[in-house]
PDB file of C-alpha atoms in Angstrom:
ATOM      1  CA  MET A   1      48.111  88.430 208.812  1.00  0.00           C
ATOM      2  CA  SER A   2      49.089  89.235 212.409  1.00  0.00           C
ATOM      3  CA  GLY A   3      48.021  85.760 213.497  1.00  0.00           C
ATOM      4  CA  LEU A   4      44.668  85.998 211.697  1.00  0.00           C
ATOM      5  CA  THR A   5      43.515  84.051 208.653  1.00  0.00           C
ATOM      6  CA  VAL A   6      42.124  86.255 205.891  1.00  0.00           C
ATOM      7  CA  ARG A   7      39.898  85.579 202.915  1.00  0.00           C
ATOM      8  CA  SER A   8      39.894  88.363 200.319  1.00  0.00           C
ATOM      9  CA  ASP A   9      38.188  88.825 196.965  1.00  0.00           C
ATOM     10  CA  LEU A  10      41.224  90.899 195.980  1.00  0.00           C
ATOM     11  CA  ARG A  11      44.762  89.577 195.718  1.00  0.00           C
ATOM     12  CA  LEU A  12      46.877  91.123 198.478  1.00  0.00           C
ATOM     13  CA  PRO A  13      50.511  91.255 197.311  1.00  0.00           C
ATOM     14  CA  GLY A  14      53.228  90.575 199.840  1.00  0.00           C
ATOM     15  CA  LEU A  15      51.249  88.044 201.872  1.00  0.00           C
ATOM     16  CA  ILE A  16      52.360  84.466 202.328  1.00  0.00           C
ATOM     17  CA  PRO A  17      49.407  82.339 201.101  1.00  0.00           C
ATOM     18  CA  LEU A  18      47.848  79.606 203.224  1.00  0.00           C
ATOM     19  CA  ASP A  19      45.748  76.608 202.317  1.00  0.00           C
ATOM     20  CA  VAL A  20      42.021  77.315 202.076  1.00  0.00           C
ATOM     21  CA  VAL A  21      40.476  77.949 205.498  1.00  0.00           C
ATOM     22  CA  ALA A  22      36.822  77.025 205.984  1.00  0.00           C
ATOM     23  CA  ILE A  23      36.029  79.895 208.376  1.00  0.00           C
ATOM     24  CA  PRO A  24      38.515  82.807 208.140  1.00  0.00           C
ATOM     25  CA  ASP A  25      39.059  85.244 210.979  1.00  0.00           C
ATOM     26  CA  VAL A  26      38.660  88.220 208.629  1.00  0.00           C
ATOM     27  CA  THR A  27      36.935  88.648 205.269  1.00  0.00           C
ATOM     28  CA  ILE A  28      37.742  91.408 202.779  1.00  0.00           C
ATOM     29  CA  ARG A  29      35.339  92.146 199.937  1.00  0.00           C
ATOM     30  CA  ALA A  30      34.054  94.894 197.656  1.00  0.00           C
ATOM     31  CA  ILE A  31      30.772  96.431 198.846  1.00  0.00           C
ATOM     32  CA  VAL A  32      28.866  99.683 198.575  1.00  0.00           C
ATOM     33  CA  VAL A  33      30.410 101.546 201.528  1.00  0.00           C
ATOM     34  CA  PRO A  34      28.131 104.190 203.078  1.00  0.00           C
ATOM     35  CA  GLU A  35      29.271 107.801 203.216  1.00  0.00           C
ATOM     36  CA  ALA A  36      28.442 108.045 206.924  1.00  0.00           C
ATOM     37  CA  LEU A  37      27.521 105.885 209.907  1.00  0.00           C
ATOM     38  CA  ASP A  38      24.164 106.216 211.616  1.00  0.00           C
ATOM     39  CA  ASP A  39      25.342 105.796 215.204  1.00  0.00           C
ATOM     40  CA  VAL A  40      28.592 107.771 215.358  1.00  0.00           C
ATOM     41  CA  SER A  41      30.317 107.910 218.753  1.00  0.00           C
ATOM     42  CA  VAL A  42      33.743 109.324 217.821  1.00  0.00           C
ATOM     43  CA  THR A  43      34.953 111.124 214.695  1.00  0.00           C
ATOM     44  CA  GLY A  44      38.313 112.030 213.191  1.00  0.00           C
ATOM     45  CA  PRO A  45      39.387 114.079 210.184  1.00  0.00           C
ATOM     46  CA  ASN A  46      38.552 111.274 207.721  1.00  0.00           C
ATOM     47  CA  TRP A  47      36.902 108.583 209.856  1.00  0.00           C
ATOM     48  CA  GLN A  48      33.876 107.809 212.016  1.00  0.00           C
ATOM     49  CA  ARG A  49      33.458 105.195 214.702  1.00  0.00           C
ATOM     50  CA  SER A  50      30.446 103.562 216.328  1.00  0.00           C
ATOM     51  CA  ALA A  51      30.279 100.758 218.879  1.00  0.00           C
ATOM     52  CA  ASP A  52      31.420  98.043 216.455  1.00  0.00           C
ATOM     53  CA  ARG A  53      31.875  99.793 213.091  1.00  0.00           C
ATOM     54  CA  PHE A  54      34.635 101.999 211.722  1.00  0.00           C
ATOM     55  CA  LEU A  55      34.310 104.041 208.524  1.00  0.00           C
ATOM     56  CA  LEU A  56      37.475 105.356 206.895  1.00  0.00           C
ATOM     57  CA  GLU A  57      37.841 107.498 203.785  1.00  0.00           C
ATOM     58  CA  ILE A  58      41.228 107.847 202.090  1.00  0.00           C
ATOM     59  CA  PRO A  59      40.943 110.676 199.543  1.00  0.00           C
ATOM     60  CA  SER A  60      41.425 109.585 195.923  1.00  0.00           C
ATOM     61  CA  ILE A  61      41.742 105.948 197.050  1.00  0.00           C
ATOM     62  CA  GLY A  62      38.406 104.793 198.475  1.00  0.00           C
ATOM     63  CA  ARG A  63      36.181 104.189 201.478  1.00  0.00           C
ATOM     64  CA  PHE A  64      36.484 101.298 203.925  1.00  0.00           C
ATOM     65  CA  LEU A  65      33.976  99.867 206.405  1.00  0.00           C
ATOM     66  CA  LEU A  66      35.347  97.722 209.231  1.00  0.00           C
ATOM     67  CA  GLU A  67      32.839  95.747 211.263  1.00  0.00           C
ATOM     68  CA  ALA A  68      33.441  94.133 214.668  1.00  0.00           C
ATOM     69  CA  GLY A  69      37.060  93.320 213.829  1.00  0.00           C
ATOM     70  CA  HIS A  70      35.912  90.546 211.470  1.00  0.00           C
ATOM     71  CA  SER A  71      35.251  92.116 208.083  1.00  0.00           C
ATOM     72  CA  ILE A  72      36.511  94.889 205.810  1.00  0.00           C
ATOM     73  CA  GLY A  73      34.336  96.186 203.024  1.00  0.00           C
ATOM     74  CA  TYR A  74      35.836  98.527 200.464  1.00  0.00           C
ATOM     75  CA  SER A  75      34.746 100.665 197.534  1.00  0.00           C
ATOM     76  CA  ARG A  76      37.450 102.265 195.450  1.00  0.00           C
ATOM     77  CA  SER A  77      37.608 105.692 193.891  1.00  0.00           C
ATOM     78  CA  ALA A  78      37.516 106.044 190.122  1.00  0.00           C
ATOM     79  CA  ASP A  79      40.653 104.903 188.262  1.00  0.00           C
ATOM     80  CA  ILE A  80      42.148 103.170 191.324  1.00  0.00           C
ATOM     81  CA  GLY A  81      43.578  99.782 190.405  1.00  0.00           C
ATOM     82  CA  ASP A  82      43.895  96.600 192.423  1.00  0.00           C
ATOM     83  CA  GLN A  83      47.508  97.281 193.379  1.00  0.00           C
ATOM     84  CA  ASP A  84      46.806 100.666 194.964  1.00  0.00           C
ATOM     85  CA  ILE A  85      43.711  99.598 196.901  1.00  0.00           C
ATOM     86  CA  ALA A  86      45.440  96.409 198.104  1.00  0.00           C
ATOM     87  CA  ILE A  87      48.336  98.343 199.669  1.00  0.00           C
ATOM     88  CA  PHE A  88      45.944 100.312 201.869  1.00  0.00           C
ATOM     89  CA  LEU A  89      43.872  97.232 202.731  1.00  0.00           C
ATOM     90  CA  ALA A  90      46.928  95.281 203.910  1.00  0.00           C
ATOM     91  CA  GLY A  91      48.503  98.301 205.620  1.00  0.00           C
ATOM     92  CA  ASN A  92      46.571 101.164 207.212  1.00  0.00           C
ATOM     93  CA  VAL A  93      43.139  99.539 207.067  1.00  0.00           C
ATOM     94  CA  PHE A  94      44.198  96.208 208.522  1.00  0.00           C
ATOM     95  CA  GLY A  95      46.098  98.047 211.258  1.00  0.00           C
ATOM     96  CA  ILE A  96      42.842  99.775 212.246  1.00  0.00           C
ATOM     97  CA  LEU A  97      41.044  96.429 212.256  1.00  0.00           C
ATOM     98  CA  LEU A  98      43.631  95.118 214.724  1.00  0.00           C
ATOM     99  CA  HIS A  99      42.888  98.121 216.961  1.00  0.00           C
ATOM    100  CA  GLN A 100      39.203  97.245 216.639  1.00  0.00           C
ATOM    101  CA  ARG A 101      40.073  93.764 217.942  1.00  0.00           C
ATOM    102  CA  ASN A 102      41.865  95.414 220.927  1.00  0.00           C
ATOM    103  CA  HIS A 103      45.320  94.336 219.794  1.00  0.00           C
ATOM    104  CA  ILE A 104      48.335  96.455 220.631  1.00  0.00           C
ATOM    105  CA  VAL A 105      49.813  97.346 217.232  1.00  0.00           C
ATOM    106  CA  LEU A 106      53.362  98.670 216.961  1.00  0.00           C
ATOM    107  CA  HIS A 107      55.154 100.150 213.966  1.00  0.00           C
ATOM    108  CA  ALA A 108      57.797  97.439 214.142  1.00  0.00           C
ATOM    109  CA  SER A 109      59.538  94.519 212.486  1.00  0.00           C
ATOM    110  CA  ALA A 110      60.589  91.437 214.446  1.00  0.00           C
ATOM    111  CA  ILE A 111      62.722  88.316 214.257  1.00  0.00           C
ATOM    112  CA  ALA A 112      62.812  85.222 216.471  1.00  0.00           C
ATOM    113  CA  VAL A 113      65.647  84.549 218.894  1.00  0.00           C
ATOM    114  CA  LYS A 114      65.404  81.271 220.813  1.00  0.00           C
ATOM    115  CA  GLY A 115      61.611  81.196 220.578  1.00  0.00           C
ATOM    116  CA  LYS A 116      61.118  84.845 221.550  1.00  0.00           C
ATOM    117  CA  ALA A 117      60.300  87.834 219.372  1.00  0.00           C
ATOM    118  CA  VAL A 118      62.851  90.638 219.181  1.00  0.00           C
ATOM    119  CA  LEU A 119      61.191  93.806 217.890  1.00  0.00           C
ATOM    120  CA  PHE A 120      62.687  96.819 216.126  1.00  0.00           C
ATOM    121  CA  CYS A 121      60.581  99.983 216.343  1.00  0.00           C
ATOM    122  CA  GLY A 122      61.068 103.347 214.722  1.00  0.00           C
ATOM    123  CA  ALA A 123      59.709 105.930 212.340  1.00  0.00           C
ATOM    124  CA  SER A 124      59.597 105.357 208.597  1.00  0.00           C
ATOM    125  CA  GLY A 125      63.158 105.206 207.305  1.00  0.00           C
ATOM    126  CA  ALA A 126      64.648 104.105 210.639  1.00  0.00           C
ATOM    127  CA  GLY A 127      65.636 100.747 209.148  1.00  0.00           C
ATOM    128  CA  LYS A 128      63.142  98.345 210.769  1.00  0.00           C
ATOM    129  CA  SER A 129      62.700  96.142 207.703  1.00  0.00           C
ATOM    130  CA  THR A 130      66.377  96.390 206.750  1.00  0.00           C
ATOM    131  CA  MET A 131      67.413  95.217 210.216  1.00  0.00           C
ATOM    132  CA  ALA A 132      64.996  92.277 210.060  1.00  0.00           C
ATOM    133  CA  ALA A 133      66.221  91.397 206.547  1.00  0.00           C
ATOM    134  CA  ALA A 134      69.891  91.583 207.567  1.00  0.00           C
ATOM    135  CA  LEU A 135      69.252  89.271 210.519  1.00  0.00           C
ATOM    136  CA  GLY A 136      67.189  86.984 208.292  1.00  0.00           C
ATOM    137  CA  ALA A 137      70.149  86.704 205.920  1.00  0.00           C
ATOM    138  CA  ARG A 138      72.110  85.369 208.909  1.00  0.00           C
ATOM    139  CA  GLY A 139      69.582  82.644 209.629  1.00  0.00           C
ATOM    140  CA  TYR A 140      67.144  84.328 212.019  1.00  0.00           C
ATOM    141  CA  THR A 141      63.432  83.693 211.472  1.00  0.00           C
ATOM    142  CA  LEU A 142      61.177  86.590 210.437  1.00  0.00           C
ATOM    143  CA  VAL A 143      58.176  87.136 212.716  1.00  0.00           C
ATOM    144  CA  THR A 144      56.670  90.348 211.377  1.00  0.00           C
ATOM    145  CA  ASP A 145      57.422  93.324 209.151  1.00  0.00           C
ATOM    146  CA  ASP A 146      56.065  96.863 209.597  1.00  0.00           C
ATOM    147  CA  GLN A 147      53.159  95.906 211.891  1.00  0.00           C
ATOM    148  CA  ALA A 148      53.552  93.939 215.111  1.00  0.00           C
ATOM    149  CA  ALA A 149      50.309  92.841 216.783  1.00  0.00           C
ATOM    150  CA  ILE A 150      50.654  92.100 220.502  1.00  0.00           C
ATOM    151  CA  THR A 151      48.228  90.642 223.021  1.00  0.00           C
ATOM    152  CA  LEU A 152      48.589  89.619 226.667  1.00  0.00           C
ATOM    153  CA  ASP A 153      48.072  85.945 227.455  1.00  0.00           C
ATOM    154  CA  ALA A 154      46.308  84.621 230.560  1.00  0.00           C
ATOM    155  CA  THR A 155      49.457  85.132 232.660  1.00  0.00           C
ATOM    156  CA  GLY A 156      49.993  88.721 231.469  1.00  0.00           C
ATOM    157  CA  MET A 157      52.835  87.758 229.120  1.00  0.00           C
ATOM    158  CA  PRO A 158      53.061  89.966 225.975  1.00  0.00           C
ATOM    159  CA  ILE A 159      52.699  87.755 222.883  1.00  0.00           C
ATOM    160  CA  VAL A 160      53.617  88.745 219.308  1.00  0.00           C
ATOM    161  CA  HIS A 161      51.561  87.290 216.461  1.00  0.00           C
ATOM    162  CA  PRO A 162      53.360  86.498 213.170  1.00  0.00           C
ATOM    163  CA  ASP A 163      52.028  88.591 210.295  1.00  0.00           C
ATOM    164  CA  GLY A 164      52.583  86.243 207.338  1.00  0.00           C
ATOM    165  CA  ARG A 165      54.012  88.975 205.119  1.00  0.00           C
ATOM    166  CA  PHE A 166      56.989  89.341 202.857  1.00  0.00           C
ATOM    167  CA  LEU A 167      59.564  91.986 203.704  1.00  0.00           C
ATOM    168  CA  LYS A 168      59.234  95.376 202.015  1.00  0.00           C
ATOM    169  CA  LEU A 169      62.641  96.749 201.024  1.00  0.00           C
ATOM    170  CA  TRP A 170      64.081  99.568 198.939  1.00  0.00           C
ATOM    171  CA  THR A 171      66.339  98.640 196.027  1.00  0.00           C
ATOM    172  CA  ARG A 172      69.460  99.870 197.821  1.00  0.00           C
ATOM    173  CA  SER A 173      68.747  97.555 200.775  1.00  0.00           C
ATOM    174  CA  ILE A 174      68.119  94.579 198.487  1.00  0.00           C
ATOM    175  CA  GLU A 175      71.418  95.185 196.700  1.00  0.00           C
ATOM    176  CA  ALA A 176      73.441  95.835 199.866  1.00  0.00           C
ATOM    177  CA  LEU A 177      72.125  92.673 201.531  1.00  0.00           C
ATOM    178  CA  ALA A 178      72.475  90.549 198.359  1.00  0.00           C
ATOM    179  CA  LEU A 179      68.786  89.588 198.360  1.00  0.00           C
ATOM    180  CA  GLY A 180      68.205  89.956 194.624  1.00  0.00           C
ATOM    181  CA  ASP A 181      67.244  86.282 194.259  1.00  0.00           C
ATOM    182  CA  ARG A 182      64.332  86.800 196.690  1.00  0.00           C
ATOM    183  CA  LYS A 183      63.088  90.038 195.124  1.00  0.00           C
ATOM    184  CA  GLY A 184      59.450  89.988 194.083  1.00  0.00           C
ATOM    185  CA  GLU A 185      57.107  92.506 192.520  1.00  0.00           C
ATOM    186  CA  ALA A 186      57.186  96.234 193.151  1.00  0.00           C
ATOM    187  CA  MET A 187      54.833  97.543 195.810  1.00  0.00           C
ATOM    188  CA  ARG A 188      53.581 100.246 193.443  1.00  0.00           C
ATOM    189  CA  ASP A 189      54.398 101.332 189.927  1.00  0.00           C
ATOM    190  CA  ARG A 190      57.364 103.723 189.721  1.00  0.00           C
ATOM    191  CA  LEU A 191      58.295 102.979 193.352  1.00  0.00           C
ATOM    192  CA  GLU A 192      61.687 101.406 193.965  1.00  0.00           C
ATOM    193  CA  LYS A 193      60.400  99.364 196.888  1.00  0.00           C
ATOM    194  CA  PHE A 194      59.776  95.645 196.480  1.00  0.00           C
ATOM    195  CA  TYR A 195      58.345  92.638 198.253  1.00  0.00           C
ATOM    196  CA  VAL A 196      61.159  90.307 199.303  1.00  0.00           C
ATOM    197  CA  GLU A 197      60.618  86.714 200.353  1.00  0.00           C
ATOM    198  CA  PRO A 198      62.054  86.009 203.814  1.00  0.00           C
ATOM    199  CA  GLY A 199      64.399  83.074 204.242  1.00  0.00           C
ATOM    200  CA  VAL A 200      62.300  81.564 207.046  1.00  0.00           C
ATOM    201  CA  ALA A 201      59.073  83.008 208.464  1.00  0.00           C
ATOM    202  CA  SER A 202      57.380  82.089 211.735  1.00  0.00           C
ATOM    203  CA  THR A 203      53.805  80.827 211.813  1.00  0.00           C
ATOM    204  CA  ALA A 204      53.511  80.589 215.609  1.00  0.00           C
ATOM    205  CA  PRO A 205      52.914  83.339 218.189  1.00  0.00           C
ATOM    206  CA  MET A 206      55.723  83.856 220.667  1.00  0.00           C
ATOM    207  CA  PRO A 207      56.501  85.951 223.761  1.00  0.00           C
ATOM    208  CA  VAL A 208      58.357  89.236 223.473  1.00  0.00           C
ATOM    209  CA  GLY A 209      62.073  88.847 224.150  1.00  0.00           C
ATOM    210  CA  ALA A 210      63.177  92.473 223.727  1.00  0.00           C
ATOM    211  CA  VAL A 211      62.147  95.707 222.030  1.00  0.00           C
ATOM    212  CA  TYR A 212      64.691  98.055 220.437  1.00  0.00           C
ATOM    213  CA  MET A 213      63.943 101.649 219.474  1.00  0.00           C
ATOM    214  CA  LEU A 214      66.081 102.479 216.442  1.00  0.00           C
ATOM    215  CA  THR A 215      67.852 105.833 216.231  1.00  0.00           C
ATOM    216  CA  GLU A 216      70.761 107.119 214.162  1.00  0.00           C
ATOM    217  CA  ASP A 217      74.090 107.924 215.794  1.00  0.00           C
ATOM    218  CA  ARG A 218      74.042 111.614 214.973  1.00  0.00           C
ATOM    219  CA  ALA A 219      75.769 113.906 217.482  1.00  0.00           C
ATOM    220  CA  PRO A 220      75.302 114.121 220.385  1.00  0.00           C
ATOM    221  CA  ARG A 221      74.038 110.492 220.238  1.00  0.00           C
ATOM    222  CA  VAL A 222      76.691 107.793 220.021  1.00  0.00           C
ATOM    223  CA  ALA A 223      76.328 104.212 218.822  1.00  0.00           C
ATOM    224  CA  GLY A 224      75.339 101.709 221.497  1.00  0.00           C
ATOM    225  CA  ILE A 225      72.501 100.083 223.405  1.00  0.00           C
ATOM    226  CA  SER A 226      70.961 101.733 226.452  1.00  0.00           C
ATOM    227  CA  ARG A 227      67.926 101.079 228.609  1.00  0.00           C
ATOM    228  CA  PRO A 228      65.529 103.903 229.508  1.00  0.00           C
ATOM    229  CA  ASN A 229      63.678 103.817 232.803  1.00  0.00           C
ATOM    230  CA  LEU A 230      60.315 102.058 233.040  1.00  0.00           C
ATOM    231  CA  VAL A 231      58.196 105.183 232.479  1.00  0.00           C
ATOM    232  CA  ASP A 232      60.249 106.467 229.540  1.00  0.00           C
ATOM    233  CA  GLY A 233      60.309 102.995 228.004  1.00  0.00           C
ATOM    234  CA  SER A 234      56.517 102.741 228.152  1.00  0.00           C
ATOM    235  CA  ARG A 235      56.185 106.207 226.631  1.00  0.00           C
ATOM    236  CA  LEU A 236      58.509 105.225 223.790  1.00  0.00           C
ATOM    237  CA  LEU A 237      56.390 102.181 223.093  1.00  0.00           C
ATOM    238  CA  VAL A 238      53.188 104.256 222.960  1.00  0.00           C
ATOM    239  CA  ALA A 239      54.913 106.730 220.630  1.00  0.00           C
ATOM    240  CA  ASN A 240      55.704 103.831 218.302  1.00  0.00           C
ATOM    241  CA  ALA A 241      52.118 102.619 218.098  1.00  0.00           C
ATOM    242  CA  TYR A 242      50.777 102.047 214.623  1.00  0.00           C
ATOM    243  CA  ARG A 243      48.882 105.338 214.148  1.00  0.00           C
ATOM    244  CA  PRO A 244      49.348 106.810 217.674  1.00  0.00           C
ATOM    245  CA  THR A 245      46.759 109.557 217.129  1.00  0.00           C
ATOM    246  CA  LEU A 246      44.148 106.909 216.449  1.00  0.00           C
ATOM    247  CA  VAL A 247      45.148 105.075 219.630  1.00  0.00           C
ATOM    248  CA  ARG A 248      44.436 108.213 221.628  1.00  0.00           C
ATOM    249  CA  ARG A 249      41.124 108.950 219.881  1.00  0.00           C
ATOM    250  CA  MET A 250      39.949 105.361 220.376  1.00  0.00           C
ATOM    251  CA  GLY A 251      40.709 105.542 224.103  1.00  0.00           C
ATOM    252  CA  GLN A 252      43.383 102.834 224.027  1.00  0.00           C
ATOM    253  CA  ARG A 253      46.407 104.689 225.446  1.00  0.00           C
ATOM    254  CA  GLN A 254      46.027 103.070 228.872  1.00  0.00           C
ATOM    255  CA  ALA A 255      46.127  99.606 227.304  1.00  0.00           C
ATOM    256  CA  TYR A 256      49.347 100.547 225.501  1.00  0.00           C
ATOM    257  CA  PHE A 257      50.934 101.774 228.723  1.00  0.00           C
ATOM    258  CA  GLN A 258      49.894  98.525 230.413  1.00  0.00           C
ATOM    259  CA  VAL A 259      51.517  96.413 227.695  1.00  0.00           C
ATOM    260  CA  GLY A 260      54.544  98.712 227.633  1.00  0.00           C
ATOM    261  CA  ALA A 261      55.041  98.224 231.365  1.00  0.00           C
ATOM    262  CA  ALA A 262      54.673  94.456 230.967  1.00  0.00           C
ATOM    263  CA  ILE A 263      57.248  94.354 228.152  1.00  0.00           C
ATOM    264  CA  ALA A 264      59.667  96.568 230.088  1.00  0.00           C
ATOM    265  CA  HIS A 265      59.338  94.277 233.107  1.00  0.00           C
ATOM    266  CA  VAL A 266      59.541  90.804 231.518  1.00  0.00           C
ATOM    267  CA  ALA A 267      61.669  91.524 228.453  1.00  0.00           C
ATOM    268  CA  GLY A 268      63.102  95.028 228.249  1.00  0.00           C
ATOM    269  CA  ILE A 269      62.744  98.124 226.094  1.00  0.00           C
ATOM    270  CA  PHE A 270      66.070  99.421 224.794  1.00  0.00           C
ATOM    271  CA  MET A 271      67.464 102.204 222.640  1.00  0.00           C
ATOM    272  CA  LEU A 272      69.623 100.955 219.759  1.00  0.00           C
ATOM    273  CA  THR A 273      71.649 103.858 218.394  1.00  0.00           C
ATOM    274  CA  ARG A 274      73.549 102.868 215.267  1.00  0.00           C
ATOM    275  CA  PRO A 275      75.067 104.099 212.015  1.00  0.00           C
ATOM    276  CA  LEU A 276      72.699 103.801 209.047  1.00  0.00           C
ATOM    277  CA  ARG A 277      75.417 102.906 206.554  1.00  0.00           C
ATOM    278  CA  PHE A 278      75.333  99.302 205.370  1.00  0.00           C
ATOM    279  CA  SER A 279      79.064  98.852 205.980  1.00  0.00           C
ATOM    280  CA  ALA A 280      78.349  99.022 209.731  1.00  0.00           C
ATOM    281  CA  MET A 281      75.624  96.336 209.702  1.00  0.00           C
ATOM    282  CA  ASP A 282      77.927  93.486 210.754  1.00  0.00           C
ATOM    283  CA  GLU A 283      79.123  95.525 213.727  1.00  0.00           C
ATOM    284  CA  THR A 284      75.540  96.371 214.735  1.00  0.00           C
ATOM    285  CA  ILE A 285      74.442  92.726 214.570  1.00  0.00           C
ATOM    286  CA  ALA A 286      77.471  91.631 216.611  1.00  0.00           C
ATOM    287  CA  GLN A 287      76.510  94.241 219.194  1.00  0.00           C
ATOM    288  CA  LEU A 288      72.947  92.926 219.250  1.00  0.00           C
ATOM    289  CA  GLU A 289      74.038  89.319 219.649  1.00  0.00           C
ATOM    290  CA  ALA A 290      76.324  90.283 222.514  1.00  0.00           C
ATOM    291  CA  HIS A 291      73.435  92.123 224.158  1.00  0.00           C
ATOM    292  CA  TRP A 292      71.142  89.106 223.779  1.00  0.00           C
ATOM    293  CA  ALA A 293      73.726  87.016 225.634  1.00  0.00           C
ATOM    294  CA  GLU A 294      74.032  89.732 228.298  1.00  0.00           C
ATOM    295  CA  VAL A 295      70.280  89.850 228.982  1.00  0.00           C
ATOM    296  CA  GLY A 296      69.948  86.059 228.881  1.00  0.00           C
ATOM    297  CA  LEU A 297      68.143  85.784 225.559  1.00  0.00           C
ATOM    298  CA  THR A 298      70.915  83.539 224.189  1.00  0.00           C
ATOM    299  CA  PRO A 299      73.563  81.615 226.157  1.00  0.00           C
ATOM    300  CA  ALA A 300      76.971  83.306 226.147  1.00  0.00           C
ATOM    301  CA  ALA A 301      78.651  79.980 225.273  1.00  0.00           C
ATOM    302  CA  GLU A 302      76.479  79.679 222.176  1.00  0.00           C
ATOM    303  CA  LEU A 303      77.437  83.215 221.099  1.00  0.00           C
ATOM    304  CA  ALA A 304      81.138  82.388 221.458  1.00  0.00           C
ATOM    305  CA  GLU A 305      80.655  79.216 219.401  1.00  0.00           C
ATOM    306  CA  SER A 306      78.842  81.110 216.632  1.00  0.00           C
ATOM    307  CA  ARG A 307      81.807  83.468 216.365  1.00  0.00           C
ATOM    308  CA  GLY A 308      84.137  80.511 215.863  1.00  0.00           C
TER     309      GLY A 308
END
C-alpha cells in the first residue's frame, strides 16, 4: 500500500496480495484501543495527537491507534463486521498513517506514461478512478487509485509510490468501460461500487510526470487543458490533499506547498476540463495524449504512430 508492505490480521479487500514479508513496514491488528492519549499535543473533533501517536474515533465504526507510522491498532464498535472496518483501515486510517510518516498524500489516481506517474486529482465524483480505468483499458499501467503518496528524493524530485490496490468503480463505469470480466466483490453491502482488477499495476516508485485537476465543462468553463500559474497550481495541490483539514492541523501545509512548487516546476500542474459523459472519453484521452506529446512526456512521432 503506497509503497509500503503491510501485514494485517484482517483481510483488506481491494489490495493486491504479496508474498509473505519477514518484516513488514506496517502492521495492522486488533487491540484494546484507549479512549484518550496521555500526552496530547493537538486535538481535533474526533482525534488526538501526541509526538508519535494518533488516536482516531469514527462514530459507530471503531477507534484506531496509529503509532510512529508503523502500526495501526483497531477496536471495532458493536455489530461492525470485517468488511466495514476494513474499508476505513485501508482508506481514511491508512491515509493518516501516511501523514504520520511525513508523506504528501493527494486525493488522486495515477497511471504510468513512459516511466512517469500522471496524476488525476479532484473531489469525490470528479472521475479520478474512471479516468485511470479508461486509460488502463487502453494499455496504460495503473500506479495508484484514490490515494497518491508522494515523497521527495535526494535530488528534490517528487516520487509517487504505487499503492497496490484494485480500482474502485461504480457499476455504470464498469459497464461503460466494458470491465465486467475484471469486476470483483462489492466494497460494501447494498453499495453499487466494486473492486476492479487493473490490467497492469506498477510495483515500482516513479517520478511525477504531470498532475491534472479534473473539472466538468459546465458554463462558463469549456473543455480543454490549461496551466495555472505556479502559486495557483501549488494552492490547487494543497486543496487536493487527502484530508486537507488534517494537513493544516498537523502543521504540514508548508511541506505540501514545497512539493507543489517542485511538481509545478519539474512536471506541471494542469487543469483538465472535460465532459463527464462516457461518450466523450475517447476525445478526452486523445486530448491528453496530444498534451503529453506537447509537454515532452511522450514523443510526438510515437503518438502519430499510435493513431495509425
